[in-house]
């Protein structure tokens, strides 16, 4: 049974045992839209990291911090707009609001992680919500990645204002997304599933003059 | 074609690159570096347009953004047309094609000019308000002919082949204007390490330095500019934006900069390195501080026939000579009120053409430039001005006389000077537009005879923009103000050491705006103030006589300053004339208010990429591609694309919507159908107080809903009106999953947070949107259980899994939550799976569904089915004025809940408590073939004359293949007491449909089918 | 185009990320049932609408999704302060230059780690 | 009053226009008036005119803090229509439309009321339901209104994009042929001149700074030019109504917001009717001078600055270019903002107050210009009789306590 009740809250493992085909939020874009290949002239590279585990944590920072450190080995970013990664860079915790964080882990880890966090958190008031099916992570790299972002969001992405280790929710085109700076050379975008096709088209359009390439 | 006015040398044009262009059908040549205006002047083209109202011949007056006359229609193809391009700001490119915006059949021989000549007198300001009133019925006819004269250029009639984009920029200091002041400011800030944006509207940065006679550090001023620009270009923190106009200042230092990226290259964007750049780009700049180094516009003098081609502002003459190597005439009369403008005569003289005279309004002018002119033997007529220009399509002479400016009269005998060019200068108006976009009113400065900007915190003006007109002063001021601006940001920047400029001693200017004439203004030759709108000094005088005393009234009555130049040349003169007429001073008459844009901006640039397929996001569900592949027609619901219906093609003919809906809805009632319900909003709610919270925001009770159960809820605003509805499931004691309407999802989410954060923060509860995480598939119809049982491990036994229960399990091997709720009235299961697996589950359902003829249906069938069952759609059957009581949903109103839930109190207000409010009912047309029109109104007496007393309206109406009849839902005054009554629905054709008021539940009133 | 300091994100963000939600400090009456129709009408619809200093509720809709208050001049559009729910403004029509820091709690500072949003206070 | 006519104009031309008279006097305030109208915009001037003309009350002062017609009258997009949903609103606006039809002749001032038709587009099925509902209601209320479909729309407006290519294709529209536009400034000036001729004192640069109230009865105002007495005072101050009400100790159920508009450069005629879209949110018409006049929705915050947010302008032009892709290369000349006083139900307030003798006419939101004659007409009748005119009565302030709102938000298309 995939459902386990932790006290008074139901958890749910969304993943099947069998190998079932999955479709990412960008599947319509990739299947039916334009998918320009990366070339040596591409000054922006777009790459989806599909099917990761995405969890929303809600609650007090002190309580959550202890549990997250214990379970994930990452300190909960306490300062606004913080982004913390583990050594491998595969797991991250991002500040979303004073009582809300986004955890991203390799796909399939999220349910076990949720259980371990719940075990660690006990009776405190908190919430953990699996949103893995609702969003996808995309990375943008290349010398013109920042300029592409400037076309799309009014957030100041200058390195002095948007250094490594920062993550923000921003207006992007006429939609919104989460913008992260996990490393010097890479930006990450977290797209909402239903807006993914629009955002993809927006990014391709904005990136056309930089010969944007898409790696699937 | 020879460039008759092109000097053999000089100017910043590239003589090696000759460019051909066409103006009014004739081919000409110019050079790279020319503007269209300089190229036309080089070719001796005097007449470039006809005026708007009087069709008078007009020539080029200025050299920049202030030009009122030289507006052209650009473009050789229909799609490339651009109306009203200022020739003074359009760079010349190979093949440029332009024509005058006015003049028929052509600008040389304009039929309307006759009307202008004869009718001019009959068209004073306010002309339209005083005529065309009789007979009343004729106005539309009169107007039709009036409209024929409307407009300058024309809109393209084909779609734009170019694209546009935005770039969001941030900086510490935005410097507007790259003349001496702006360059000194930018350099100061850049050397201090600040993030700097420097923009300039011209093709080339440098501003007045590009045509200056002065030396900086003993070198031509332009060389200093080049050196500074190259230093700035090297600096990573500096963004240089030439060809970029700062058009609007919008609160908190948000400034729009319009960069013309390709307009100097061609009429449409060319392909460069395989990429077609956007035609223009809007930089949306958020600056820490803003420094306006926007310079000043020279004011022409207002004298008789000052609009005849060959009349220019003095500075423009210098610009054309020094920057473009073009001298726009042979014999010059220069009429001035100040020293600075003497440069025009010196430049003209050096170009080897004749300066007939300098007419100076001052007695005994004695500045250095005056001395230089004297030394060259140029005749200077003191205490005098040009009263009137002579000539028709080109100046042929200037009537000059001594005047008493203060007494506004001509004191001497007029002398006619033969000339072909009159240049004038009445002083310099700081360019304060951006500063006044903030709403800050500028103030008049008697010292500089101009308005200086009032500045909001963080906006600075420097140099000419605040009346510091001399070069050395402007350089120092730019550096100092940049340093001040950065200090306001807590950054220290020492002002750069400006280059050495030789101070030129200038005499005091005198105040002269309108030049007196021997005849009174109303009888004198037309003295133009605003050339683009044909506003004369006489018009202003007349307006003041008629009681228009506020400058705003004068402007509106005469249309002064409403042109595409926004009165850059004329407004101050106009105000001075109004002040003279009213016997007041200029500041008493009022200040001038400018609005964005500084110069007109292409719609496309403001729109950016938010057009066509990117106009608004299209939201897709996880099953979107299947819907497309299976021929769905889509309905726009909010931003979502939802399948509307799935037409089948039978014998090569595609079903109509009615046919498809009939088939789909019968399938659900008799077999099994499937709907993609993923767009419904879904909110995960957790916390010990989740249940209490639900009880406060929903009208009904939540205290006892057990895990595994689902309940329908109504949500009101505190005015008692329904805002949304949906089901909420109890997942655990402290855990709920709320659903909302598709359109209401974001609003409900914010609503819950609003109440939690601002009213009840003590409640321990959290809300998280999971709309996109889950895909929702509704399998419904009598065969739903059979179908689902084939691919699920959930026990679907009717006793084990009841209506309004939910269960966990696997569907098509994928973990799923299945909710037994029904929006069709049939047996129904809503299957929720993680969206990445949705397509697999959906397709598996169809594999197994073949034998049941599983039928996909869309929103239209969904609407029919729910309406048959009397279920509302919030937003369709309700409109913001409907309470739960109006809907008759008393079963969903917890009157006795301890907490006064949102909306409860409002229900007892006198109007909300009325018994005869519009109430939700069903309507059955007496003729079953009739399908009532949604939105039609209902009356008691079909024969009542108009206005009729309306009881209410049809909110939903369909043909039901199940009922074999049309049926409708409606809201009707006192409807619940009207059951069985016959009412009428009057139609535009005079017919009235007879309807019976019935229960809104048309099918299975006992609910047996959904419980099977 | 306002540039608004979000008191939770602790940085200036563009107006397009925020939604205005009307006059601030309008608390729902404690006991709605005992309100007269006039009192209920006043709560729902009647507003100060001043030309000058105005306290208003905004939400950082695309951002941290938190509600907070702004003291803004409705004529000049200058923002004098932003403050969190439950805090009182320093600037008001009575104190256009601002109360001293001890008297008013509202300051533009970051949320410190460990503060639970659920305890941040109320509109009134 | 010097009568205006084509013949008179010709006569003046021959004398070089030296004999035109003032269009209105510049009088000194009297100590006392029978009625004071606070606010010299279109509505206030119309109120004064109808007081004098229809009710014989000529001892009237109009107090204007700036220049007459200088508020929203000077800043709106001049649309006149009456196809409102609810009976009460339809009656009010249609009464106004009737007055518009003869207004130029009545005032002897050409207000250029041009019945070029107004179209409200529908882009979704729900839009179309709302349009049907409104048009049906209009028809039964005797208001000219019909539903038209893309082919007819294209015929009336050849330059509009009715193709399915659009993000939100046009599905249909409501069409009020008798609606149109008028010359906004001329309306204020025409009323001012006509009212002045009947003896009304129009006092510009006269700002009310307080009310004189005794025992719940108003008996005058304080102004920057001294006290002026009257026991009947009508406040018609649009965006500033909240500020004025506060001087009398009143709070009103409204908020003042910026409403922006913009114009293109003048173009040769290309659009001969008014096109409005609620869904993509923009509206557009072309003046007799050739400018495209464009407007949209209000900014969401309180604002007296006569300017709003740039993003609103962006969204508006996106909508315009979506509907009219050919305008992409046309250029925007100027933008500005007004201050609109909006009620929760998008309907005005025409009401007595708890201060006896003090009346308010406000809350017109984005739709005041079109109502100018009707508003002045029924408000004048109400001031003259001391009782609200039947057409005005439903628009009482009390409705916000009883709940009897007239919700024109719900289904009225764009509320302009």
PDB file of N, CA, C and O in Angstrom, chain B residues 644-662:
ATOM      1  N   UNK B 644     -12.963  20.934 -25.443  1.00  0.00           N
ATOM      2  CA  UNK B 644     -14.343  21.439 -25.416  1.00  0.00           C
ATOM      3  C   UNK B 644     -15.273  20.290 -25.835  1.00  0.00           C
ATOM      4  O   UNK B 644     -16.236  19.977 -25.180  1.00  0.00           O
ATOM      5  N   UNK B 645     -14.897  19.639 -26.939  1.00  0.00           N
ATOM      6  CA  UNK B 645     -15.574  18.415 -27.353  1.00  0.00           C
ATOM      7  C   UNK B 645     -14.650  17.691 -28.318  1.00  0.00           C
ATOM      8  O   UNK B 645     -13.659  18.268 -28.784  1.00  0.00           O
ATOM      9  N   UNK B 646     -14.939  16.440 -28.552  1.00  0.00           N
ATOM     10  CA  UNK B 646     -14.078  15.617 -29.409  1.00  0.00           C
ATOM     11  C   UNK B 646     -14.869  15.204 -30.649  1.00  0.00           C
ATOM     12  O   UNK B 646     -15.477  14.135 -30.661  1.00  0.00           O
ATOM     13  N   UNK B 647     -14.899  16.045 -31.668  1.00  0.00           N
ATOM     14  CA  UNK B 647     -15.706  15.677 -32.843  1.00  0.00           C
ATOM     15  C   UNK B 647     -15.120  14.464 -33.542  1.00  0.00           C
ATOM     16  O   UNK B 647     -13.905  14.353 -33.703  1.00  0.00           O
ATOM     17  N   UNK B 648     -15.994  13.557 -33.960  1.00  0.00           N
ATOM     18  CA  UNK B 648     -15.559  12.394 -34.732  1.00  0.00           C
ATOM     19  C   UNK B 648     -15.810  12.690 -36.192  1.00  0.00           C
ATOM     20  O   UNK B 648     -16.684  13.478 -36.526  1.00  0.00           O
ATOM     21  N   UNK B 649     -15.034  12.063 -37.008  1.00  0.00           N
ATOM     22  CA  UNK B 649     -15.292  12.192 -38.435  1.00  0.00           C
ATOM     23  C   UNK B 649     -16.008  10.936 -38.896  1.00  0.00           C
ATOM     24  O   UNK B 649     -15.489   9.829 -38.756  1.00  0.00           O
ATOM     25  N   UNK B 650     -17.226  11.115 -39.360  1.00  0.00           N
ATOM     26  CA  UNK B 650     -18.031   9.979 -39.815  1.00  0.00           C
ATOM     27  C   UNK B 650     -18.260  10.142 -41.311  1.00  0.00           C
ATOM     28  O   UNK B 650     -18.760  11.177 -41.744  1.00  0.00           O
ATOM     29  N   UNK B 651     -17.845   9.132 -42.067  1.00  0.00           N
ATOM     30  CA  UNK B 651     -17.951   9.175 -43.530  1.00  0.00           C
ATOM     31  C   UNK B 651     -17.353  10.463 -44.096  1.00  0.00           C
ATOM     32  O   UNK B 651     -17.950  11.132 -44.932  1.00  0.00           O
ATOM     33  N   UNK B 652     -16.209  10.803 -43.588  1.00  0.00           N
ATOM     34  CA  UNK B 652     -15.510  11.979 -44.104  1.00  0.00           C
ATOM     35  C   UNK B 652     -16.095  13.300 -43.641  1.00  0.00           C
ATOM     36  O   UNK B 652     -15.607  14.361 -43.991  1.00  0.00           O
ATOM     37  N   UNK B 653     -17.128  13.240 -42.839  1.00  0.00           N
ATOM     38  CA  UNK B 653     -17.737  14.491 -42.385  1.00  0.00           C
ATOM     39  C   UNK B 653     -17.536  14.636 -40.877  1.00  0.00           C
ATOM     40  O   UNK B 653     -17.795  13.713 -40.112  1.00  0.00           O
ATOM     41  N   UNK B 654     -17.032  15.793 -40.498  1.00  0.00           N
ATOM     42  CA  UNK B 654     -16.788  15.992 -39.073  1.00  0.00           C
ATOM     43  C   UNK B 654     -18.081  16.378 -38.375  1.00  0.00           C
ATOM     44  O   UNK B 654     -18.868  17.176 -38.886  1.00  0.00           O
ATOM     45  N   UNK B 655     -18.263  15.788 -37.202  1.00  0.00           N
ATOM     46  CA  UNK B 655     -19.456  16.104 -36.420  1.00  0.00           C
ATOM     47  C   UNK B 655     -19.497  17.589 -36.064  1.00  0.00           C
ATOM     48  O   UNK B 655     -18.461  18.202 -35.824  1.00  0.00           O
ATOM     49  N   UNK B 656     -20.703  18.120 -35.965  1.00  0.00           N
ATOM     50  CA  UNK B 656     -20.866  19.448 -35.381  1.00  0.00           C
ATOM     51  C   UNK B 656     -20.726  19.315 -33.868  1.00  0.00           C
ATOM     52  O   UNK B 656     -20.724  18.214 -33.333  1.00  0.00           O
ATOM     53  N   UNK B 657     -20.637  20.472 -33.185  1.00  0.00           N
ATOM     54  CA  UNK B 657     -20.532  20.397 -31.737  1.00  0.00           C
ATOM     55  C   UNK B 657     -21.774  19.740 -31.153  1.00  0.00           C
ATOM     56  O   UNK B 657     -21.678  18.884 -30.273  1.00  0.00           O
ATOM     57  N   UNK B 658     -22.940  20.101 -31.657  1.00  0.00           N
ATOM     58  CA  UNK B 658     -24.172  19.526 -31.108  1.00  0.00           C
ATOM     59  C   UNK B 658     -24.179  18.014 -31.265  1.00  0.00           C
ATOM     60  O   UNK B 658     -24.567  17.280 -30.354  1.00  0.00           O
ATOM     61  N   UNK B 659     -23.739  17.549 -32.428  1.00  0.00           N
ATOM     62  CA  UNK B 659     -23.717  16.100 -32.662  1.00  0.00           C
ATOM     63  C   UNK B 659     -22.735  15.419 -31.724  1.00  0.00           C
ATOM     64  O   UNK B 659     -23.022  14.379 -31.135  1.00  0.00           O
ATOM     65  N   UNK B 660     -21.561  16.050 -31.591  1.00  0.00           N
ATOM     66  CA  UNK B 660     -20.542  15.446 -30.734  1.00  0.00           C
ATOM     67  C   UNK B 660     -21.012  15.413 -29.284  1.00  0.00           C
ATOM     68  O   UNK B 660     -20.865  14.406 -28.584  1.00  0.00           O
ATOM     69  N   UNK B 661     -21.621  16.494 -28.850  1.00  0.00           N
ATOM     70  CA  UNK B 661     -22.058  16.577 -27.450  1.00  0.00           C
ATOM     71  C   UNK B 661     -23.190  15.584 -27.185  1.00  0.00           C
ATOM     72  O   UNK B 661     -23.236  14.928 -26.147  1.00  0.00           O
ATOM     73  N   UNK B 662     -24.093  15.444 -28.159  1.00  0.00           N
ATOM     74  CA  UNK B 662     -25.176  14.472 -27.991  1.00  0.00           C
ATOM     75  C   UNK B 662     -24.592  13.072 -27.838  1.00  0.00           C
ATOM     76  O   UNK B 662     -24.991  12.292 -26.958  1.00  0.00           O
TER      77      UNK B 662
END
